[in-house]
XYZ file of C-alpha atoms in Angstrom:
381
model
C -1.685 -18.901 29.072
C 2.072 -19.359 29.478
C 2.862 -17.045 26.572
C 0.993 -14.213 28.284
C 3.405 -14.140 31.264
C 5.684 -11.101 31.324
C 9.489 -11.400 31.619
C 9.470 -10.110 35.208
C 7.063 -12.865 36.191
C 9.265 -15.460 34.541
C 12.205 -14.064 36.510
C 10.283 -14.459 39.758
C 9.221 -17.988 38.828
C 12.794 -19.058 38.020
C 14.049 -17.561 41.302
C 11.284 -19.352 43.218
C 12.257 -22.658 41.608
C 15.842 -22.249 42.787
C 14.641 -21.359 46.296
C 12.424 -24.444 46.412
C 15.486 -26.563 45.709
C 16.670 -25.601 49.181
C 13.692 -27.371 50.798
C 14.889 -30.947 50.256
C 18.420 -29.897 51.104
C 17.228 -28.425 54.410
C 15.171 -31.524 55.195
C 18.084 -33.861 54.420
C 20.606 -31.463 55.942
C 22.612 -31.796 52.736
C 24.983 -28.880 52.562
C 23.793 -27.460 55.882
C 22.785 -23.837 56.414
C 25.572 -22.801 54.060
C 23.916 -24.754 51.249
C 20.594 -22.996 51.832
C 22.406 -19.640 51.839
C 23.981 -20.465 48.486
C 20.569 -21.493 47.111
C 19.194 -18.099 48.087
C 22.280 -16.381 46.675
C 21.734 -18.181 43.378
C 18.045 -17.270 43.327
C 18.222 -13.521 44.027
C 20.167 -12.442 40.891
C 17.672 -14.309 38.708
C 15.082 -11.652 39.535
C 16.918 -9.340 37.102
C 18.005 -11.830 34.451
C 15.622 -10.449 31.788
C 17.016 -6.913 32.104
C 20.714 -7.759 32.490
C 21.224 -11.294 31.122
C 25.007 -11.382 30.944
C 25.760 -9.458 34.185
C 23.361 -11.749 36.060
C 25.112 -14.740 34.518
C 28.517 -13.454 35.630
C 27.241 -12.927 39.177
C 25.772 -16.430 39.196
C 29.035 -17.897 37.882
C 30.960 -15.995 40.550
C 28.707 -17.427 43.280
C 29.214 -20.903 41.805
C 32.993 -20.429 41.859
C 32.890 -19.379 45.528
C 30.717 -22.417 46.246
C 33.269 -24.658 44.533
C 36.139 -23.099 46.457
C 34.317 -23.738 49.774
C 33.458 -27.271 48.674
C 29.709 -26.940 49.250
C 27.424 -28.866 46.866
C 23.896 -27.457 46.404
C 21.034 -27.998 43.978
C 20.940 -24.241 43.387
C 23.611 -24.756 40.738
C 20.659 -25.087 38.381
C 20.614 -21.292 38.413
C 23.666 -21.434 36.120
C 21.638 -23.292 33.499
C 18.801 -20.779 33.806
C 21.234 -17.877 33.473
C 22.912 -19.555 30.482
C 19.527 -20.076 28.805
C 18.715 -16.385 29.323
C 22.012 -15.259 27.800
C 21.548 -17.600 24.821
C 17.990 -16.343 24.229
C 18.761 -12.634 24.504
C 22.403 -11.957 23.629
C 24.493 -12.321 20.476
C 26.050 -15.617 19.518
C 29.550 -14.687 20.708
C 28.300 -13.769 24.173
C 26.257 -16.975 24.361
C 29.290 -19.088 23.403
C 31.418 -17.330 26.041
C 28.769 -18.039 28.682
C 28.561 -21.686 27.611
C 32.361 -21.963 27.824
C 32.346 -20.583 31.376
C 29.697 -23.084 32.465
C 31.568 -25.930 30.780
C 34.709 -24.890 32.623
C 32.675 -25.072 35.843
C 31.607 -28.590 34.867
C 35.263 -29.613 34.624
C 35.973 -28.095 38.051
C 32.986 -29.930 39.528
C 34.139 -33.224 37.986
C 37.605 -32.778 39.469
C 36.228 -32.157 42.970
C 33.021 -34.144 43.405
C 32.584 -36.895 40.832
C 35.453 -39.275 41.444
C 35.114 -42.519 39.491
C 32.150 -41.277 37.402
C 33.875 -38.722 35.248
C 32.665 -39.979 31.863
C 28.981 -40.372 32.689
C 28.908 -37.195 34.753
C 30.721 -35.228 32.062
C 28.308 -36.424 29.394
C 25.265 -35.689 31.554
C 26.385 -32.245 32.715
C 27.620 -31.248 29.265
C 24.290 -32.375 27.836
C 22.471 -30.083 30.255
C 24.717 -27.160 29.263
C 24.166 -27.841 25.572
C 20.413 -28.214 26.071
C 20.169 -24.867 27.912
C 22.205 -23.100 25.212
C 20.394 -24.670 22.245
C 16.974 -24.039 23.784
C 17.907 -20.399 24.373
C 19.122 -19.922 20.795
C 15.971 -21.534 19.414
C 13.813 -19.216 21.486
C 15.864 -16.227 20.261
C 15.497 -17.290 16.637
C 11.786 -17.794 17.137
C 11.409 -14.317 18.628
C 13.329 -12.772 15.736
C 11.218 -14.679 13.215
C 7.999 -13.540 14.876
C 9.264 -9.954 14.978
C 10.200 -10.168 11.284
C 6.781 -11.573 10.375
C 5.013 -8.870 12.392
C 7.108 -6.167 10.720
C 6.398 -7.628 7.302
C 2.678 -7.878 8.043
C 2.635 -4.260 9.231
C 4.538 -3.150 6.105
C 2.179 -5.072 3.811
C -0.824 -3.598 5.591
C 0.628 -0.112 5.195
C 1.341 -0.716 1.510
C -2.172 -2.085 1.038
C -3.678 1.008 2.662
C -1.490 3.283 0.545
C -2.418 1.450 -2.646
C -6.077 1.674 -1.678
C -5.770 5.408 -1.118
C -3.956 5.875 -4.445
C -6.567 3.814 -6.257
C -9.370 5.776 -4.598
C -7.703 9.076 -5.500
C -7.241 7.971 -9.110
C -10.858 6.851 -9.302
C -12.076 10.135 -7.820
C -9.988 12.053 -10.357
C -11.362 9.929 -13.193
C -14.960 10.436 -12.081
C -14.339 14.150 -11.562
C -13.053 14.451 -15.146
C -16.049 12.551 -16.490
C -18.524 14.622 -14.486
C -16.847 17.850 -15.530
C -16.948 16.938 -19.196
C -20.546 15.721 -19.115
C -21.951 18.570 -17.030
C -19.947 21.374 -18.626
C -20.663 20.385 -22.205
C -24.328 19.516 -21.887
C -25.178 22.491 -19.717
C -23.359 24.796 -22.126
C -25.299 23.363 -25.067
C -28.591 23.616 -23.178
C -27.911 27.241 -22.196
C -27.019 28.155 -25.779
C -30.152 26.442 -27.115
C -32.353 28.066 -24.484
C -30.931 31.500 -25.258
C -31.459 30.924 -28.955
C -35.030 29.761 -28.367
C -35.700 32.846 -26.296
C -34.489 35.141 -29.080
C -36.436 33.272 -31.768
C -39.619 32.756 -29.771
C -41.529 35.659 -31.406
C -40.032 35.835 -34.885
C -39.391 32.139 -35.570
C -41.468 29.976 -33.201
C -40.698 26.817 -35.182
C -36.961 27.342 -34.731
C -37.515 28.062 -31.049
C -39.481 24.866 -30.658
C -36.747 22.813 -32.348
C -34.134 24.438 -30.113
C -36.143 23.605 -26.998
C -36.652 20.025 -28.180
C -32.906 19.686 -28.755
C -32.203 21.171 -25.310
C -34.634 18.707 -23.753
C -33.005 15.774 -25.580
C -29.559 16.984 -24.534
C -30.693 17.170 -20.919
C -32.052 13.620 -21.003
C -28.854 12.342 -22.549
C -26.832 14.147 -19.891
C -29.016 12.692 -17.138
C -28.562 9.165 -18.525
C -24.792 9.593 -18.660
C -24.758 11.036 -15.138
C -26.630 7.977 -13.903
C -24.096 5.730 -15.592
C -21.193 7.580 -13.974
C -22.798 7.555 -10.541
C -23.524 3.863 -10.976
C -19.827 3.012 -10.791
C -19.812 4.352 -7.232
C -22.251 1.675 -6.119
C -20.635 -1.650 -5.235
C -23.822 -3.566 -6.042
C -24.133 -2.025 -9.485
C -23.519 -4.757 -12.048
C -24.397 -2.803 -15.194
C -22.029 0.142 -14.897
C -19.052 -1.838 -16.173
C -20.956 -3.164 -19.181
C -22.477 0.163 -20.289
C -20.875 1.318 -23.567
C -18.538 4.278 -23.333
C -18.774 7.066 -25.897
C -16.187 6.913 -28.645
C -15.400 8.201 -32.126
C -18.823 7.261 -33.588
C -20.528 9.441 -30.967
C -18.536 12.509 -32.065
C -21.029 12.892 -34.922
C -23.874 13.440 -32.455
C -21.646 15.751 -30.433
C -20.971 17.902 -33.473
C -24.688 17.997 -34.282
C -25.418 19.259 -30.759
C -22.992 22.149 -31.190
C -24.403 22.940 -34.633
C -27.894 23.019 -33.130
C -26.611 25.451 -30.503
C -25.648 27.881 -33.251
C -21.961 27.165 -34.029
C -21.249 25.860 -37.550
C -18.855 22.905 -37.195
C -17.060 20.999 -39.945
C -15.965 17.485 -39.039
C -13.505 15.254 -40.833
C -12.528 11.818 -39.548
C -10.376 9.097 -41.078
C -11.822 5.554 -41.322
C -8.995 4.161 -39.211
C -10.058 6.398 -36.310
C -13.237 4.382 -35.829
C -11.160 1.249 -35.187
C -9.069 2.706 -32.356
C -9.008 0.997 -28.947
C -12.034 1.926 -26.784
C -9.931 3.821 -24.245
C -8.348 6.052 -26.867
C -11.731 6.586 -28.524
C -13.159 7.763 -25.196
C -10.192 10.117 -24.782
C -10.733 11.584 -28.253
C -14.445 12.027 -27.597
C -13.855 13.835 -24.289
C -11.213 16.137 -25.759
C -13.522 17.100 -28.639
C -16.349 17.584 -26.156
C -14.302 19.888 -23.924
C -12.832 21.844 -26.832
C -16.245 22.471 -28.421
C -17.662 23.405 -25.024
C -14.986 26.087 -24.719
C -15.860 27.235 -28.222
C -19.500 27.624 -27.209
C -18.498 29.493 -24.054
C -15.868 31.882 -25.379
C -15.801 32.056 -29.192
C -19.199 33.714 -29.659
C -22.146 32.825 -31.883
C -20.493 34.307 -34.993
C -17.555 31.873 -34.789
C -17.147 28.626 -36.677
C -15.306 25.474 -35.619
C -13.457 22.660 -37.319
C -12.729 19.158 -35.991
C -10.214 16.866 -37.656
C -9.393 13.369 -36.386
C -6.741 11.434 -38.303
C -5.343 8.033 -37.286
C -2.330 6.288 -38.809
C -0.424 3.143 -37.972
C 1.779 4.953 -35.460
C -0.320 7.759 -33.960
C -3.654 9.501 -33.802
C -3.932 13.265 -34.204
C -6.851 15.447 -33.225
C -7.271 19.148 -34.018
C -10.164 21.304 -32.854
C -10.011 24.936 -33.975
C -12.412 27.844 -34.012
C -12.505 31.374 -35.413
C -13.344 33.138 -32.177
C -11.175 35.824 -30.678
C -8.030 34.487 -28.995
C -8.463 36.894 -26.075
C -11.814 35.336 -25.275
C -10.501 31.823 -25.706
C -7.645 32.409 -23.295
C -10.168 32.858 -20.512
C -10.926 29.168 -20.632
C -7.325 28.027 -20.739
C -6.567 27.930 -17.049
C -9.508 25.866 -15.804
C -9.863 22.201 -15.057
C -10.974 21.425 -18.617
C -7.529 21.748 -20.198
C -5.961 19.933 -17.274
C -8.457 17.107 -17.720
C -7.663 16.842 -21.429
C -3.944 16.621 -20.704
C -4.478 13.994 -18.006
C -6.550 11.861 -20.367
C -3.936 12.024 -23.122
C -1.079 11.385 -20.667
C -2.634 8.032 -19.727
C -1.728 6.803 -23.228
C 1.547 8.683 -23.484
C 0.029 11.508 -25.477
C 0.153 15.294 -25.256
C -2.381 18.093 -25.595
C -1.516 21.622 -26.660
C -3.847 24.607 -26.658
C -3.332 28.198 -27.692
C -4.161 30.937 -30.187
C -4.251 29.797 -33.788
C -1.922 31.265 -36.482
C -4.932 32.915 -38.166
C -6.741 33.860 -34.987
C -9.156 31.917 -32.900
C -8.224 29.050 -30.632
C -6.670 25.671 -31.461
C -6.599 22.502 -29.365
C -4.290 19.768 -30.634
C -3.881 16.250 -29.244
C -1.414 13.602 -30.288
C -1.393 10.030 -28.939
C 1.131 7.407 -30.086
C -0.133 4.007 -31.130
C 1.869 0.899 -30.242
C 0.936 -2.000 -32.496
C 1.537 -5.485 -31.001
C 4.930 -6.959 -31.819
C 4.877 -9.554 -34.547
C 5.672 -13.076 -33.446
C 8.716 -14.691 -34.986
C 7.354 -18.176 -34.407
C 9.727 -18.998 -31.566
C 8.609 -19.818 -28.017
């Protein structure tokens, strides 16, 4: 294809064209050996026109001036048009206009010496050739710049697309990691507590041990079902993962019952408005309660009690999870990924999570998320 030719090859082709112009001149003996020499002199500089457009043009113009001074007419003058085209296609507009002015001045010199009686037609024809070479060169330059701009834009868009894909993948991995941590940590903690309790009560209270084992088994099945749902979102062909219901405020009741069954007395108070919160905020509240009660099971001890309070108003929702365990034990769970996950969940909705020793001992986790009711329409469009 023509577009696949390299600039050096185009230089050689243009030089060969100028050399071939000497063939008819040699056959017709037009210009004599001097004309052929000028044709070759015009052709040789064109071999470097792609690397040094304007210097090659100046050399070609100088050869043309010497030719005019000696009064020798050759077809190799076409090299001036080729050199002008190269300057117009590769140099700035000012340089291209200067080159066009030099060639046009050469046209006037040629008209004064060789075109007696045909000045008007010759001037129009030669000037048209000069204009055509310059305009074609500028169009090629503009086309190259446009292609370069489009390639740069395409590369930038591709880079931005890759970066956005990486950010989205990282965010999704973080989200799944938080979900897996909450599900695994809580359910395993409950199952361990129930199994330990069943082991202690196996001889003295076999009925209680059996109930504890049944609860542990049910907790494990629930955890397995939720794990399958979470892993389902990783499969592209999974069509049910998006439609599976997410846990929310209503499921906190079952969560509290699990912890009670594991041996921690828990009081739970929830306002009616909390059950009407958006699904995303409900999921956040559920996960924070889940993580906080898991830490209570881990660090507060079996003699501790816990309290969960979830209150929603028109402007915000507040959650408080407190226990009566020792603060020193609770601090051990403060630096892990659980607290970080709670804060990340609340930050998605502009909320904050605070955790620390309570004023009367124990450990307190507090979350606050602002609610933004939709703006009322004033009836105007």
